[in-house]
mmCIF file of N, CA and C in Angstrom:
data_model
loop_
_atom_site.group_PDB
_atom_site.id
_atom_site.type_symbol
_atom_site.label_atom_id
_atom_site.label_comp_id
_atom_site.label_asym_id
_atom_site.label_seq_id
_atom_site.Cartn_x
_atom_site.Cartn_y
_atom_site.Cartn_z
ATOM 1 N N PHE E 1 6.490 -10.810 7.706
ATOM 2 C CA PHE E 1 6.379 -11.935 6.768
ATOM 3 C C PHE E 1 5.695 -13.296 7.122
ATOM 4 N N SER E 2 4.876 -13.788 6.481
ATOM 5 C CA SER E 2 4.397 -15.181 6.826
ATOM 6 C C SER E 2 5.076 -16.587 5.829
ATOM 7 N N ASP E 3 4.856 -17.465 6.289
ATOM 8 C CA ASP E 3 5.646 -18.693 5.509
ATOM 9 C C ASP E 3 4.917 -18.788 4.008
ATOM 10 N N ASN E 4 4.049 -17.808 3.967
ATOM 11 C CA ASN E 4 3.061 -17.691 2.857
ATOM 12 C C ASN E 4 3.337 -16.748 2.031
ATOM 13 N N THR E 5 4.042 -15.770 2.405
ATOM 14 C CA THR E 5 4.497 -14.764 1.659
ATOM 15 C C THR E 5 4.759 -15.016 -0.095
ATOM 16 N N HIS E 6 5.515 -15.778 -0.366
ATOM 17 C CA HIS E 6 5.844 -16.494 -1.511
ATOM 18 C C HIS E 6 4.589 -16.467 -2.518
ATOM 19 N N ARG E 7 3.804 -17.375 -1.726
ATOM 20 C CA ARG E 7 2.292 -17.764 -2.584
ATOM 21 C C ARG E 7 1.456 -16.569 -2.514
ATOM 22 N N ASP E 8 1.987 -15.661 -1.500
ATOM 23 C CA ASP E 8 0.860 -14.704 -1.750
ATOM 24 C C ASP E 8 1.103 -13.951 -3.091
ATOM 25 N N ILE E 9 2.637 -13.505 -3.313
ATOM 26 C CA ILE E 9 3.193 -12.678 -4.325
ATOM 27 C C ILE E 9 2.553 -13.689 -5.568
ATOM 28 N N PHE E 10 2.737 -14.664 -5.684
ATOM 29 C CA PHE E 10 2.471 -15.367 -6.866
ATOM 30 C C PHE E 10 1.170 -15.550 -7.151
ATOM 31 N N LEU E 11 0.234 -15.852 -6.168
ATOM 32 C CA LEU E 11 -0.884 -15.772 -6.723
ATOM 33 C C LEU E 11 -1.902 -14.292 -6.498
ATOM 34 N N ASN E 12 -1.341 -13.409 -6.721
ATOM 35 C CA ASN E 12 -1.641 -11.871 -6.459
ATOM 36 C C ASN E 12 -1.258 -11.773 -8.117
ATOM 37 N N ALA E 13 0.125 -12.002 -8.584
ATOM 38 C CA ALA E 13 0.243 -12.062 -9.828
ATOM 39 C C ALA E 13 -0.507 -12.607 -10.795
ATOM 40 N N LYS E 14 -0.879 -13.862 -10.545
ATOM 41 C CA LYS E 14 -1.807 -14.865 -11.088
ATOM 42 C C LYS E 14 -3.021 -14.445 -11.207
ATOM 43 N N GLY E 15 -3.359 -13.961 -10.125
ATOM 44 C CA GLY E 15 -5.147 -13.065 -10.228
ATOM 45 C C GLY E 15 -4.996 -11.961 -11.692
ATOM 46 N N VAL E 16 -4.064 -11.480 -11.290
ATOM 47 C CA VAL E 16 -3.974 -10.142 -12.271
ATOM 48 C C VAL E 16 -3.980 -10.749 -13.771
ATOM 49 N N MET E 17 -3.431 -11.488 -14.004
ATOM 50 C CA MET E 17 -3.310 -12.509 -15.330
ATOM 51 C C MET E 17 -4.526 -12.814 -15.708
ATOM 52 N N ASN E 18 -5.239 -13.796 -14.875
ATOM 53 C CA ASN E 18 -6.200 -14.218 -14.870
ATOM 54 C C ASN E 18 -7.230 -13.651 -15.294
ATOM 55 N N SER E 19 -7.587 -12.161 -14.836
ATOM 56 C CA SER E 19 -8.501 -11.279 -15.332
ATOM 57 C C SER E 19 -8.025 -10.761 -16.524
ATOM 58 N N TYR E 20 -7.072 -10.398 -16.548
ATOM 59 C CA TYR E 20 -6.523 -10.520 -17.990
ATOM 60 C C TYR E 20 -7.110 -10.946 -19.199
ATOM 61 N N LEU E 21 -6.372 -12.381 -18.959
ATOM 62 C CA LEU E 21 -7.366 -13.325 -19.833
ATOM 63 C C LEU E 21 -8.449 -13.840 -19.873
ATOM 64 N N GLY E 22 -9.107 -13.581 -18.779
ATOM 65 C CA GLY E 22 -10.526 -13.882 -18.518
ATOM 66 C C GLY E 22 -10.626 -15.459 -18.310
ATOM 67 N N GLU E 23 -9.739 -15.868 -17.767
ATOM 68 C CA GLU E 23 -9.649 -17.443 -17.448
ATOM 69 C C GLU E 23 -8.845 -17.832 -16.213
ATOM 70 N N TYR E 24 -9.361 -18.923 -15.947
ATOM 71 C CA TYR E 24 -8.491 -19.304 -14.629
ATOM 72 C C TYR E 24 -8.890 -20.893 -14.505
ATOM 73 N N THR E 25 -8.260 -21.614 -13.483
ATOM 74 C CA THR E 25 -8.084 -22.994 -13.390
ATOM 75 C C THR E 25 -8.620 -23.176 -11.932
ATOM 76 N N ARG E 26 -9.734 -24.059 -11.777
ATOM 77 C CA ARG E 26 -10.066 -24.528 -10.706
ATOM 78 C C ARG E 26 -9.173 -25.279 -10.154
ATOM 79 N N THR E 27 -9.405 -25.537 -8.980
ATOM 80 C CA THR E 27 -8.181 -26.637 -7.862
ATOM 81 C C THR E 27 -8.653 -28.012 -8.368
ATOM 82 N N ASP E 28 -9.938 -28.572 -9.016
ATOM 83 C CA ASP E 28 -10.166 -29.760 -9.913
ATOM 84 C C ASP E 28 -9.871 -29.769 -10.706
ATOM 85 N N GLY E 29 -8.982 -28.755 -11.704
ATOM 86 C CA GLY E 29 -8.443 -28.465 -12.998
ATOM 87 C C GLY E 29 -9.528 -28.261 -13.931
ATOM 88 N N GLU E 30 -10.636 -27.790 -13.467
ATOM 89 C CA GLU E 30 -11.485 -27.370 -14.589
ATOM 90 C C GLU E 30 -11.341 -25.545 -14.984
ATOM 91 N N VAL E 31 -11.364 -25.579 -16.528
ATOM 92 C CA VAL E 31 -10.700 -24.140 -16.609
ATOM 93 C C VAL E 31 -12.155 -23.167 -16.948
ATOM 94 N N VAL E 32 -12.324 -22.264 -16.361
ATOM 95 C CA VAL E 32 -13.646 -21.606 -16.246
ATOM 96 C C VAL E 32 -12.830 -20.300 -17.304
ATOM 97 N N SER E 33 -13.817 -20.059 -18.392
ATOM 98 C CA SER E 33 -13.411 -18.767 -18.955
ATOM 99 C C SER E 33 -14.374 -17.874 -19.532
ATOM 100 N N GLY E 34 -14.094 -16.709 -20.040
ATOM 101 C CA GLY E 34 -15.006 -15.744 -20.185
ATOM 102 C C GLY E 34 -14.096 -14.813 -21.114
ATOM 103 N N ALA E 35 -14.862 -13.567 -21.194
ATOM 104 C CA ALA E 35 -14.094 -12.437 -21.750
ATOM 105 C C ALA E 35 -13.092 -11.970 -20.838
ATOM 106 N N GLY E 36 -12.128 -11.500 -21.668
ATOM 107 C CA GLY E 36 -10.846 -10.907 -20.676
ATOM 108 C C GLY E 36 -10.538 -9.623 -20.996
ATOM 109 N N ILE E 37 -9.969 -9.021 -20.452
ATOM 110 C CA ILE E 37 -9.188 -7.359 -20.942
ATOM 111 C C ILE E 37 -8.849 -7.629 -22.237
ATOM 112 N N ASP E 38 -7.976 -8.712 -22.310
ATOM 113 C CA ASP E 38 -7.257 -8.724 -23.771
ATOM 114 C C ASP E 38 -8.272 -8.726 -24.792
ATOM 115 N N GLU E 39 -9.337 -9.415 -24.876
ATOM 116 C CA GLU E 39 -10.388 -9.110 -25.816
ATOM 117 C C GLU E 39 -10.960 -7.770 -26.089
ATOM 118 N N LEU E 40 -11.264 -7.279 -24.780
ATOM 119 C CA LEU E 40 -11.495 -5.683 -24.830
ATOM 120 C C LEU E 40 -10.825 -4.939 -25.658
ATOM 121 N N LEU E 41 -9.293 -5.001 -25.367
ATOM 122 C CA LEU E 41 -8.199 -4.325 -25.886
ATOM 123 C C LEU E 41 -8.432 -4.760 -27.533
ATOM 124 N N LEU E 42 -8.427 -5.633 -28.006
ATOM 125 C CA LEU E 42 -8.143 -6.381 -29.440
ATOM 126 C C LEU E 42 -9.517 -5.840 -30.056
ATOM 127 N N ALA E 43 -10.833 -5.479 -29.186
ATOM 128 C CA ALA E 43 -11.728 -5.396 -30.022
ATOM 129 C C ALA E 43 -12.061 -3.876 -30.049
ATOM 130 N N GLU E 44 -11.544 -3.128 -29.218
ATOM 131 C CA GLU E 44 -11.561 -1.574 -29.540
ATOM 132 C C GLU E 44 -10.291 -1.177 -30.353
ATOM 133 N N GLY E 45 -9.237 -2.303 -30.846
ATOM 134 C CA GLY E 45 -8.361 -1.522 -32.028
ATOM 135 C C GLY E 45 -6.930 -1.572 -31.395
ATOM 136 N N PHE E 46 -7.020 -1.962 -30.015
ATOM 137 C CA PHE E 46 -5.431 -1.533 -29.283
ATOM 138 C C PHE E 46 -4.568 -3.107 -28.836
ATOM 139 N N ALA E 47 -4.389 -3.461 -30.458
ATOM 140 C CA ALA E 47 -3.577 -4.724 -30.388
ATOM 141 C C ALA E 47 -2.188 -4.332 -29.633
ATOM 142 N N GLN E 48 -1.611 -3.144 -29.928
ATOM 143 C CA GLN E 48 -0.171 -2.837 -29.410
ATOM 144 C C GLN E 48 -0.435 -3.179 -27.935
ATOM 145 N N GLU E 49 -1.362 -2.320 -27.529
ATOM 146 C CA GLU E 49 -1.580 -2.224 -25.974
ATOM 147 C C GLU E 49 -1.681 -3.734 -25.327
ATOM 148 N N ALA E 50 -2.618 -4.439 -25.827
ATOM 149 C CA ALA E 50 -3.013 -5.757 -25.657
ATOM 150 C C ALA E 50 -1.608 -6.934 -25.786
ATOM 151 N N ASN E 51 -0.494 -6.769 -26.507
ATOM 152 C CA ASN E 51 0.294 -7.399 -26.862
ATOM 153 C C ASN E 51 1.446 -6.879 -25.478
ATOM 154 N N ASP E 52 1.580 -5.557 -25.703
ATOM 155 C CA ASP E 52 2.472 -5.010 -24.456
ATOM 156 C C ASP E 52 1.900 -5.442 -23.062
ATOM 157 N N LEU E 53 0.978 -5.570 -22.906
ATOM 158 C CA LEU E 53 0.487 -5.769 -21.400
ATOM 159 C C LEU E 53 0.779 -7.637 -21.311
ATOM 160 N N ARG E 54 0.118 -8.342 -22.372
ATOM 161 C CA ARG E 54 0.386 -9.473 -21.899
ATOM 162 C C ARG E 54 1.723 -9.859 -21.898
ATOM 163 N N ALA E 55 2.892 -9.374 -22.725
ATOM 164 C CA ALA E 55 4.421 -9.402 -22.480
ATOM 165 C C ALA E 55 4.609 -9.193 -20.986
ATOM 166 N N ALA E 56 4.382 -8.036 -20.492
ATOM 167 C CA ALA E 56 4.550 -7.630 -19.162
ATOM 168 C C ALA E 56 3.912 -8.497 -18.091
ATOM 169 N N LEU E 57 2.772 -9.133 -18.360
ATOM 170 C CA LEU E 57 1.911 -9.929 -17.546
ATOM 171 C C LEU E 57 3.065 -11.419 -17.564
ATOM 172 N N GLU E 58 3.169 -11.716 -18.228
ATOM 173 C CA GLU E 58 3.905 -12.832 -18.690
ATOM 174 C C GLU E 58 5.415 -12.750 -17.747
ATOM 175 N N ASP E 59 6.152 -11.802 -18.191
ATOM 176 C CA ASP E 59 7.446 -11.603 -17.727
ATOM 177 C C ASP E 59 7.165 -11.611 -16.210
ATOM 178 N N SER E 60 6.581 -11.120 -15.738
ATOM 179 C CA SER E 60 6.003 -10.882 -14.015
ATOM 180 C C SER E 60 5.584 -11.988 -13.338
ATOM 181 N N MET E 61 5.263 -13.193 -14.559
ATOM 182 C CA MET E 61 4.882 -14.090 -13.829
ATOM 183 C C MET E 61 5.918 -15.356 -13.879
ATOM 184 N N ILE E 62 6.872 -14.890 -14.742
ATOM 185 C CA ILE E 62 8.412 -15.700 -14.787
ATOM 186 C C ILE E 62 8.781 -15.373 -13.721
ATOM 187 N N LYS E 63 8.961 -14.026 -13.388
ATOM 188 C CA LYS E 63 9.934 -13.436 -12.000
ATOM 189 C C LYS E 63 9.609 -13.925 -11.010
ATOM 190 N N VAL E 64 8.067 -13.806 -10.702
ATOM 191 C CA VAL E 64 7.275 -14.503 -9.502
ATOM 192 C C VAL E 64 7.445 -15.915 -9.081
ATOM 193 N N SER E 65 7.487 -16.575 -10.102
ATOM 194 C CA SER E 65 7.669 -17.779 -10.347
ATOM 195 C C SER E 65 9.037 -18.439 -9.486
ATOM 196 N N VAL E 66 9.694 -17.639 -10.099
ATOM 197 C CA VAL E 66 11.349 -17.845 -9.445
ATOM 198 C C VAL E 66 11.339 -17.661 -7.750
ATOM 199 N N ILE E 67 10.392 -16.490 -7.186
ATOM 200 C CA ILE E 67 10.393 -16.479 -5.920
ATOM 201 C C ILE E 67 9.431 -17.648 -5.182
ATOM 202 N N ASP E 68 8.578 -17.976 -6.049
ATOM 203 C CA ASP E 68 7.644 -18.991 -5.273
ATOM 204 C C ASP E 68 8.737 -20.376 -5.375
ATOM 205 N N ALA E 69 9.609 -20.608 -6.434
ATOM 206 C CA ALA E 69 10.092 -22.091 -6.679
ATOM 207 C C ALA E 69 11.139 -21.954 -5.370
ATOM 208 N N GLU E 70 11.757 -20.594 -5.292
ATOM 209 C CA GLU E 70 12.945 -20.815 -4.313
ATOM 210 C C GLU E 70 12.705 -21.011 -2.714
ATOM 211 N N ALA E 71 11.221 -20.679 -2.887
ATOM 212 C CA ALA E 71 10.896 -20.778 -1.390
ATOM 213 C C ALA E 71 10.473 -22.116 -0.856
ATOM 214 N N LYS E 72 9.623 -22.876 -2.199
ATOM 215 C CA LYS E 72 9.263 -24.302 -2.282
ATOM 216 C C LYS E 72 10.707 -25.042 -1.968
ATOM 217 N N ALA E 73 11.742 -24.517 -2.427
ATOM 218 C CA ALA E 73 12.738 -25.249 -2.529
ATOM 219 C C ALA E 73 13.628 -25.454 -1.269
ATOM 220 N N GLY E 74 13.281 -24.317 -0.119
ATOM 221 C CA GLY E 74 13.658 -24.046 0.971
ATOM 222 C C GLY E 74 14.431 -23.284 1.467
ATOM 223 N N MET E 75 13.967 -21.687 0.528
ATOM 224 C CA MET E 75 14.531 -20.456 0.699
ATOM 225 C C MET E 75 13.502 -19.583 1.092
ATOM 226 N N PRO E 76 13.092 -19.415 2.258
ATOM 227 C CA PRO E 76 11.758 -18.388 2.856
ATOM 228 C C PRO E 76 11.849 -16.865 2.065
ATOM 229 N N PHE E 77 10.825 -16.521 1.889
ATOM 230 C CA PHE E 77 10.999 -15.150 1.280
ATOM 231 C C PHE E 77 11.743 -13.952 2.008
ATOM 232 N N ASP E 78 11.819 -14.261 3.217
ATOM 233 C CA ASP E 78 12.461 -13.483 4.420
ATOM 234 C C ASP E 78 13.879 -13.498 4.266
ATOM 235 N N THR E 79 14.510 -14.715 3.782
ATOM 236 C CA THR E 79 15.597 -14.876 3.320
ATOM 237 C C THR E 79 15.964 -14.634 1.897
ATOM 238 N N GLN E 80 15.206 -14.666 0.871
ATOM 239 C CA GLN E 80 15.426 -14.232 -0.180
ATOM 240 C C GLN E 80 15.356 -12.617 -0.206
ATOM 241 N N ILE E 81 14.720 -11.972 0.219
ATOM 242 C CA ILE E 81 15.057 -10.241 0.440
ATOM 243 C C ILE E 81 16.466 -10.043 1.061
ATOM 244 N N GLN E 82 16.970 -10.892 1.717
ATOM 245 C CA GLN E 82 18.303 -10.403 2.267
ATOM 246 C C GLN E 82 19.235 -9.668 1.056
ATOM 247 N N ILE E 83 19.847 -8.579 1.020
ATOM 248 C CA ILE E 83 20.689 -8.355 0.415
ATOM 249 C C ILE E 83 21.770 -9.167 0.198
ATOM 250 N N GLY E 84 22.425 -9.778 -1.186
ATOM 251 C CA GLY E 84 23.568 -10.416 -1.483
ATOM 252 C C GLY E 84 23.158 -12.073 -1.223
ATOM 253 N N ILE E 85 22.055 -12.479 -0.965
ATOM 254 C CA ILE E 85 21.641 -13.787 -0.917
ATOM 255 C C ILE E 85 20.932 -14.309 -2.067
ATOM 256 N N ASN E 86 19.507 -14.088 -2.215
ATOM 257 C CA ASN E 86 18.861 -13.969 -3.309
ATOM 258 C C ASN E 86 17.957 -13.096 -3.984
ATOM 259 N N GLU E 87 18.416 -11.753 -3.419
ATOM 260 C CA GLU E 87 17.753 -10.491 -3.543
ATOM 261 C C GLU E 87 17.716 -10.161 -5.099
ATOM 262 N N PRO E 88 18.781 -10.406 -5.846
ATOM 263 C CA PRO E 88 18.421 -10.128 -7.369
ATOM 264 C C PRO E 88 16.994 -10.647 -7.991
ATOM 265 N N ASN E 89 16.728 -11.939 -7.576
ATOM 266 C CA ASN E 89 15.583 -12.588 -8.079
ATOM 267 C C ASN E 89 13.948 -11.523 -7.612
ATOM 268 N N VAL E 90 14.260 -11.080 -6.424
ATOM 269 C CA VAL E 90 13.125 -10.384 -5.782
ATOM 270 C C VAL E 90 13.538 -8.808 -6.420
ATOM 271 N N SER E 91 14.273 -8.429 -6.626
ATOM 272 C CA SER E 91 14.510 -7.071 -7.214
ATOM 273 C C SER E 91 13.914 -7.391 -8.994
ATOM 274 N N GLY E 92 14.281 -8.344 -9.602
ATOM 275 C CA GLY E 92 13.906 -8.589 -10.761
ATOM 276 C C GLY E 92 12.201 -8.762 -10.823
ATOM 277 N N ALA E 93 11.699 -9.409 -9.668
ATOM 278 C CA ALA E 93 10.145 -9.331 -9.752
ATOM 279 C C ALA E 93 9.728 -8.192 -9.849
ATOM 280 N N ILE E 94 9.923 -7.250 -8.625
ATOM 281 C CA ILE E 94 9.261 -5.904 -8.157
ATOM 282 C C ILE E 94 9.643 -4.925 -9.431
ATOM 283 N N THR E 95 10.668 -4.799 -10.223
ATOM 284 C CA THR E 95 10.754 -4.376 -11.517
ATOM 285 C C THR E 95 9.782 -4.944 -12.883
ATOM 286 N N ALA E 96 9.659 -6.197 -12.742
ATOM 287 C CA ALA E 96 8.706 -6.619 -13.767
ATOM 288 C C ALA E 96 7.312 -6.183 -13.032
ATOM 289 N N LEU E 97 7.115 -6.233 -11.645
ATOM 290 C CA LEU E 97 5.585 -5.957 -11.616
ATOM 291 C C LEU E 97 5.212 -4.203 -11.854
ATOM 292 N N ALA E 98 6.511 -3.578 -11.539
ATOM 293 C CA ALA E 98 6.442 -1.819 -11.790
ATOM 294 C C ALA E 98 6.192 -1.682 -13.024
ATOM 295 N N LEU E 99 6.852 -2.120 -14.273
ATOM 296 C CA LEU E 99 6.793 -2.295 -15.746
ATOM 297 C C LEU E 99 5.265 -2.885 -16.050
ATOM 298 N N GLN E 100 4.654 -3.749 -15.336
ATOM 299 C CA GLN E 100 3.420 -4.225 -15.524
ATOM 300 C C GLN E 100 2.349 -3.139 -15.352
ATOM 301 N N THR E 101 2.469 -2.552 -14.429
ATOM 302 C CA THR E 101 2.038 -1.638 -13.553
ATOM 303 C C THR E 101 1.739 -0.223 -15.002
ATOM 304 N N ASN E 102 2.792 0.036 -15.568
ATOM 305 C CA ASN E 102 2.928 0.792 -16.462
ATOM 306 C C ASN E 102 2.248 0.652 -17.783
ATOM 307 N N GLN E 103 2.322 -0.920 -18.216
ATOM 308 C CA GLN E 103 1.369 -1.329 -19.505
ATOM 309 C C GLN E 103 0.431 -1.239 -18.850
ATOM 310 N N ILE E 104 -0.406 -1.629 -17.554
ATOM 311 C CA ILE E 104 -2.025 -1.807 -17.251
ATOM 312 C C ILE E 104 -2.287 -0.081 -17.294
ATOM 313 N N GLU E 105 -1.396 0.772 -17.083
ATOM 314 C CA GLU E 105 -1.833 2.362 -17.232
ATOM 315 C C GLU E 105 -2.157 2.807 -18.639
ATOM 316 N N ALA E 106 -1.016 2.125 -19.435
ATOM 317 C CA ALA E 106 -1.290 2.667 -21.095
ATOM 318 C C ALA E 106 -2.723 2.076 -21.293
ATOM 319 N N ALA E 107 -3.181 0.536 -20.957
ATOM 320 C CA ALA E 107 -4.207 0.236 -21.450
ATOM 321 C C ALA E 107 -5.522 0.980 -20.929
ATOM 322 N N ILE E 108 -5.646 1.233 -19.650
ATOM 323 C CA ILE E 108 -6.599 2.276 -18.771
ATOM 324 C C ILE E 108 -6.698 3.481 -20.107
ATOM 325 N N THR E 109 -5.588 4.043 -20.480
ATOM 326 C CA THR E 109 -5.582 5.245 -21.056
ATOM 327 C C THR E 109 -6.190 5.080 -22.683
ATOM 328 N N ALA E 110 -5.842 3.937 -23.014
ATOM 329 C CA ALA E 110 -6.167 3.879 -24.522
ATOM 330 C C ALA E 110 -7.522 3.453 -24.387
ATOM 331 N N LEU E 111 -8.211 2.886 -23.547
ATOM 332 C CA LEU E 111 -9.461 2.375 -23.608
ATOM 333 C C LEU E 111 -10.393 3.799 -23.088
ATOM 334 N N ASN E 112 -9.654 5.149 -22.382
ATOM 335 C CA ASN E 112 -10.319 6.138 -21.889
ATOM 336 C C ASN E 112 -10.974 6.118 -20.786
ATOM 337 N N LEU E 113 -10.401 5.019 -19.979
ATOM 338 C CA LEU E 113 -11.116 4.675 -18.640
ATOM 339 C C LEU E 113 -10.052 5.622 -17.514
ATOM 340 N N THR E 114 -10.530 5.442 -16.359
ATOM 341 C CA THR E 114 -10.121 6.088 -14.996
ATOM 342 C C THR E 114 -10.014 5.315 -14.033
ATOM 343 N N THR E 115 -8.879 5.312 -13.225
ATOM 344 C CA THR E 115 -8.722 4.506 -12.116
ATOM 345 C C THR E 115 -8.047 5.293 -10.958
ATOM 346 N N GLY E 116 -8.016 4.915 -9.701
ATOM 347 C CA GLY E 116 -7.094 5.657 -8.918
ATOM 348 C C GLY E 116 -6.025 5.124 -8.785
ATOM 349 N N ASP E 117 -5.017 6.052 -8.075
ATOM 350 C CA ASP E 117 -3.368 5.661 -8.206
ATOM 351 C C ASP E 117 -2.991 4.136 -7.965
ATOM 352 N N LEU E 118 -2.556 3.530 -8.872
ATOM 353 C CA LEU E 118 -2.341 2.268 -9.025
ATOM 354 C C LEU E 118 -0.910 2.091 -8.203
ATOM 355 N N ARG E 119 -0.390 3.339 -7.934
ATOM 356 C CA ARG E 119 1.087 3.153 -7.517
ATOM 357 C C ARG E 119 0.692 3.633 -5.660
ATOM 358 N N GLN E 120 0.008 3.727 -5.303
ATOM 359 C CA GLN E 120 -0.464 4.121 -3.824
ATOM 360 C C GLN E 120 0.023 3.480 -2.502
ATOM 361 N N ASP E 121 0.536 2.214 -2.879
ATOM 362 C CA ASP E 121 0.455 1.234 -1.693
ATOM 363 C C ASP E 121 2.555 1.253 -1.785
ATOM 364 N N THR E 122 3.049 1.809 -2.301
ATOM 365 C CA THR E 122 4.190 1.847 -2.248
ATOM 366 C C THR E 122 4.959 3.329 -1.998
ATOM 367 N N GLU E 123 6.029 3.217 -0.843
ATOM 368 C CA GLU E 123 6.711 4.736 -1.315
ATOM 369 C C GLU E 123 8.215 4.356 -2.244
ATOM 370 N N GLU E 124 8.293 3.338 -2.728
ATOM 371 C CA GLU E 124 9.616 2.828 -3.728
ATOM 372 C C GLU E 124 9.725 3.723 -4.370
ATOM 373 N N ASP E 125 10.954 4.374 -4.958
ATOM 374 C CA ASP E 125 11.009 4.960 -6.419
ATOM 375 C C ASP E 125 11.137 3.787 -7.554
ATOM 376 N N LEU E 126 10.217 3.527 -8.017
ATOM 377 C CA LEU E 126 9.765 2.583 -8.982
ATOM 378 C C LEU E 126 9.927 3.028 -10.554
ATOM 379 N N PRO E 127 10.382 2.238 -11.297
ATOM 380 C CA PRO E 127 10.473 2.384 -12.959
ATOM 381 C C PRO E 127 9.030 2.938 -13.369
#
């Protein structure tokens, strides 16, 4: 782990959310926006999938924000993952991200697209 692991986790999740919504905020505060995956799902008639994926992304952002805030408050990520200290926050984030993956897969299926295995980077038995 590095001293930035919490930021990597947060910013990776934020990048997925930005891609879904088709917008991000530059460091100078300027908002850049365009078409997002949410718009594609809605245009193709998949409102439920769009709503489910948005909810999963928002839940993931809440959970990874806790990890980020804890690290900024002085509890490094390598301490957070220790059982019995702050590990439930990390487990909650992992579960939220796994459920988010389920919703991404549902959106891919609804749009009749294909992709590689979204779960190839883990040996964990995730939901």
